[in-house]
Structures are given as C-alpha cells and as structure tokens.
Amino acid sequence: MILLINVLLGAINIYFYLLIISVFMSWVPSIKESAFGQAISRITDPYLDIFRRFIPPIGMIDISPIVAIFALNLASRGVLTIANYLIK
C-alpha cells in the first residue's frame, strides 16, 4: 500500500515539473516547436485543456496552468490524506 502511494505521489510530482517546463517553453516558441517541446505538449496539453475550457486567457496571459498546478497540488494532498487515514 505504501509503495502504491509513493508511486502515485512520485507521478504527480513528475507531472508537476512537466507542467512547469511546459509553461516556461511557452515563452520560447522555438523550444515549444522542437521534438522535445512537442513531446511535453502531448503529455501536458490534455490536462491543461480541461482548465482552458473554463478559464479564458486574460489578454495574452493564460492563467489556466496556475489553476491546473493548484488542482494537482490538491490531488497530492488528497492522496496524502487518504494514505494517512488508511495507514492509521
């Protein structure tokens, strides 16, 4: 059980960093269009598109990644809360 929780939290942590990389790559279009950038976009865009449907950009600024990272943080806290409940 602890192994499953650690794997899940590790996956959430890795996805968090992929989202951060995706945000930074959006500032440099040449990186976003590279093979590495397209691979990151294929991984992160489905999750970000959920939030982009509900949160319109403010001018040229897309704030959906901020909300997506916040939701991911809440998910990891939820996993920790459930884990603490199950372990006790």
Backbone as numpy.savetxt, mean C-alpha at the origin, in Angstrom:
# Nx Ny Nz CAx CAy CAz Cx Cy Cz
0.41 -20.59 14.12 -0.40 -19.40 14.12 0.47 -18.14 14.12
1.50 -18.15 14.94 2.39 -16.99 15.01 3.13 -16.81 13.68
3.48 -17.92 13.04 4.15 -17.83 11.74 3.24 -17.18 10.70
1.97 -17.55 10.69 1.02 -16.96 9.76 0.86 -15.46 9.99
0.81 -15.06 11.24 0.67 -13.64 11.57 1.92 -12.88 11.14
3.09 -13.46 11.38 4.34 -12.81 10.97 4.44 -12.68 9.46
4.00 -13.71 8.73 4.03 -13.65 7.27 3.07 -12.57 6.77
1.88 -12.52 7.36 0.89 -11.52 6.96 1.38 -10.10 7.25
1.94 -9.89 8.42 2.48 -8.56 8.76 3.67 -8.20 7.88
4.49 -9.19 7.55 5.61 -8.94 6.64 5.14 -8.56 5.25
4.09 -9.22 4.77 3.54 -8.89 3.45 2.95 -7.49 3.45
2.26 -7.13 4.52 1.71 -5.78 4.62 2.84 -4.75 4.64
3.91 -5.05 5.35 5.06 -4.13 5.43 5.72 -3.96 4.06
5.90 -5.05 3.34 6.49 -4.97 2.00 5.60 -4.16 1.07
4.29 -4.39 1.16 3.36 -3.64 0.31 3.37 -2.15 0.65
3.54 -1.83 1.92 3.67 -0.44 2.34 4.85 0.22 1.62
5.98 -0.45 1.61 7.16 0.12 0.96 6.98 0.20 -0.55
6.27 -0.76 -1.13 5.98 -0.68 -2.57 5.10 0.52 -2.88
4.15 0.83 -2.01 3.31 2.01 -2.20 4.15 3.29 -2.12
5.06 3.33 -1.16 5.94 4.50 -1.03 6.80 4.67 -2.28
7.35 3.58 -2.78 8.15 3.63 -4.01 7.30 4.11 -5.18
6.07 3.63 -5.25 5.17 4.05 -6.32 4.89 5.55 -6.27
4.70 6.08 -5.08 4.47 7.52 -4.92 5.69 8.31 -5.38
6.87 7.89 -4.96 8.08 8.60 -5.37 8.31 8.49 -6.88
7.97 7.34 -7.46 8.15 7.17 -8.90 7.20 8.06 -9.69
6.07 8.42 -9.12 5.14 9.28 -9.84 5.71 10.69 -10.04
6.69 11.05 -9.26 7.33 12.36 -9.40 8.33 12.38 -10.56
8.80 11.19 -10.96 9.78 11.10 -12.04 9.20 10.18 -13.11
8.56 10.75 -14.14 7.87 9.92 -15.13 8.77 8.92 -15.86
10.04 9.25 -16.05 10.92 8.32 -16.77 11.13 7.03 -15.97
11.13 7.11 -14.67 11.27 5.91 -13.85 9.96 5.11 -13.87
8.85 5.80 -13.83 7.54 5.13 -13.83 7.31 4.37 -15.14
7.89 4.85 -16.24 7.72 4.21 -17.54 8.72 3.09 -17.78
9.71 2.91 -16.90 10.68 1.84 -17.07 10.04 0.49 -16.73
10.74 -0.59 -16.99 10.22 -1.92 -16.69 9.99 -2.09 -15.19
10.91 -1.56 -14.38 10.76 -1.62 -12.93 9.53 -0.84 -12.49
9.35 0.35 -13.04 8.21 1.18 -12.68 6.89 0.55 -13.09
6.86 -0.08 -14.25 5.64 -0.74 -14.69 5.32 -1.95 -13.81
6.34 -2.66 -13.36 6.11 -3.79 -12.46 5.54 -3.32 -11.13
6.10 -2.27 -10.58 5.58 -1.71 -9.33 4.15 -1.22 -9.51
3.89 -0.58 -10.64 2.54 -0.07 -10.92 1.54 -1.21 -11.04
1.93 -2.31 -11.67 1.03 -3.46 -11.78 0.68 -4.05 -10.43
1.59 -3.92 -9.48 1.35 -4.45 -8.13 0.52 -3.49 -7.30
0.80 -2.20 -7.39 0.16 -1.24 -6.49 -1.10 -0.58 -7.06
-1.21 -0.45 -8.36 -2.35 0.28 -8.93 -3.71 -0.36 -8.64
-3.87 -1.67 -8.64 -5.19 -2.21 -8.30 -5.67 -1.78 -6.90
-4.77 -1.74 -5.95 -5.13 -1.31 -4.60 -5.40 0.20 -4.57
-4.56 0.98 -5.24 -4.75 2.42 -5.25 -6.00 2.83 -6.04
-6.37 2.05 -7.05 -7.56 2.37 -7.84 -8.83 2.32 -7.01
-8.85 1.49 -5.99 -10.00 1.43 -5.09 -10.23 2.81 -4.46
-9.17 3.43 -4.01 -9.27 4.72 -3.35 -9.44 5.86 -4.35
-8.88 5.70 -5.55 -9.00 6.75 -6.56 -10.43 6.89 -7.06
-11.24 5.83 -6.94 -12.64 5.93 -7.34 -13.42 6.87 -6.44
-13.03 6.96 -5.17 -13.78 7.74 -4.20 -13.15 9.08 -3.86
-11.85 9.20 -4.08 -11.13 10.42 -3.70 -10.61 11.10 -4.96
-11.22 12.20 -5.34 -10.74 12.90 -6.53 -9.43 13.63 -6.24
-8.60 13.82 -7.26 -7.37 14.59 -7.04 -7.69 16.05 -6.73
-6.85 16.63 -5.93 -6.98 18.06 -5.60 -6.00 18.79 -6.49
-6.51 19.38 -7.56 -5.64 20.01 -8.54 -4.81 18.93 -9.22
-3.51 19.04 -9.11 -2.60 18.05 -9.69 -2.12 17.03 -8.64
-2.64 17.12 -7.43 -2.16 16.27 -6.34 -3.16 15.15 -6.08
-2.66 13.91 -6.14 -3.47 12.73 -5.86 -3.22 12.33 -4.41
-4.24 12.47 -3.57 -4.06 12.14 -2.15 -4.52 10.72 -1.83
-4.96 9.97 -2.84 -5.42 8.61 -2.58 -4.32 7.70 -2.00
-3.04 7.86 -2.36 -2.03 7.01 -1.72 -1.92 7.24 -0.21
-2.18 8.46 0.24 -2.13 8.74 1.67 -3.22 7.95 2.39
-4.42 7.98 1.82 -5.53 7.24 2.41 -5.29 5.73 2.32
-4.72 5.29 1.20 -4.42 3.87 1.02 -3.39 3.38 2.04
-2.38 4.18 2.30 -1.37 3.82 3.30 -1.99 3.82 4.69
-2.85 4.77 4.96 -3.55 4.80 6.25 -4.41 3.55 6.43
-5.12 3.14 5.37 -5.94 1.93 5.45 -5.07 0.69 5.64
-3.92 0.65 5.01 -3.01 -0.47 5.18 -2.48 -0.52 6.61
-2.22 0.64 7.19 -1.79 0.72 8.58 -2.88 0.20 9.52
-4.13 0.59 9.23 -5.25 0.09 10.03 -5.38 -1.43 9.91
-5.15 -1.96 8.72 -5.22 -3.41 8.53 -4.15 -4.12 9.35
-2.94 -3.58 9.36 -1.88 -4.22 10.15 -2.18 -4.15 11.64
-2.75 -3.04 12.08 -3.15 -2.94 13.49 -4.27 -3.92 13.81
-5.17 -4.11 12.86 -6.24 -5.09 13.04 -5.71 -6.50 13.16
-4.72 -6.83 12.34 -4.09 -8.15 12.42 -3.42 -8.33 13.77
-2.74 -7.30 14.24 -2.09 -7.39 15.56 -3.12 -7.53 16.68
-4.23 -6.83 16.59 -5.27 -6.93 17.61 -5.88 -8.33 17.63
-6.17 -8.85 16.46 -6.71 -10.22 16.39 -5.70 -11.23 16.89
-4.42 -11.02 16.55 -3.37 -11.93 17.01 -3.26 -11.91 18.53
-3.30 -10.72 19.11 -3.23 -10.61 20.58 -4.42 -11.29 21.23
-5.59 -11.18 20.62 -6.78 -11.81 21.15 -6.69 -13.33 21.07
-6.16 -13.85 19.96 -6.08 -15.29 19.76 -4.99 -15.94 20.60
-3.91 -15.21 20.84 -2.78 -15.77 21.58 -3.07 -15.84 23.08
-3.84 -14.88 23.59 -4.12 -14.86 25.03 -5.03 -15.95 25.45
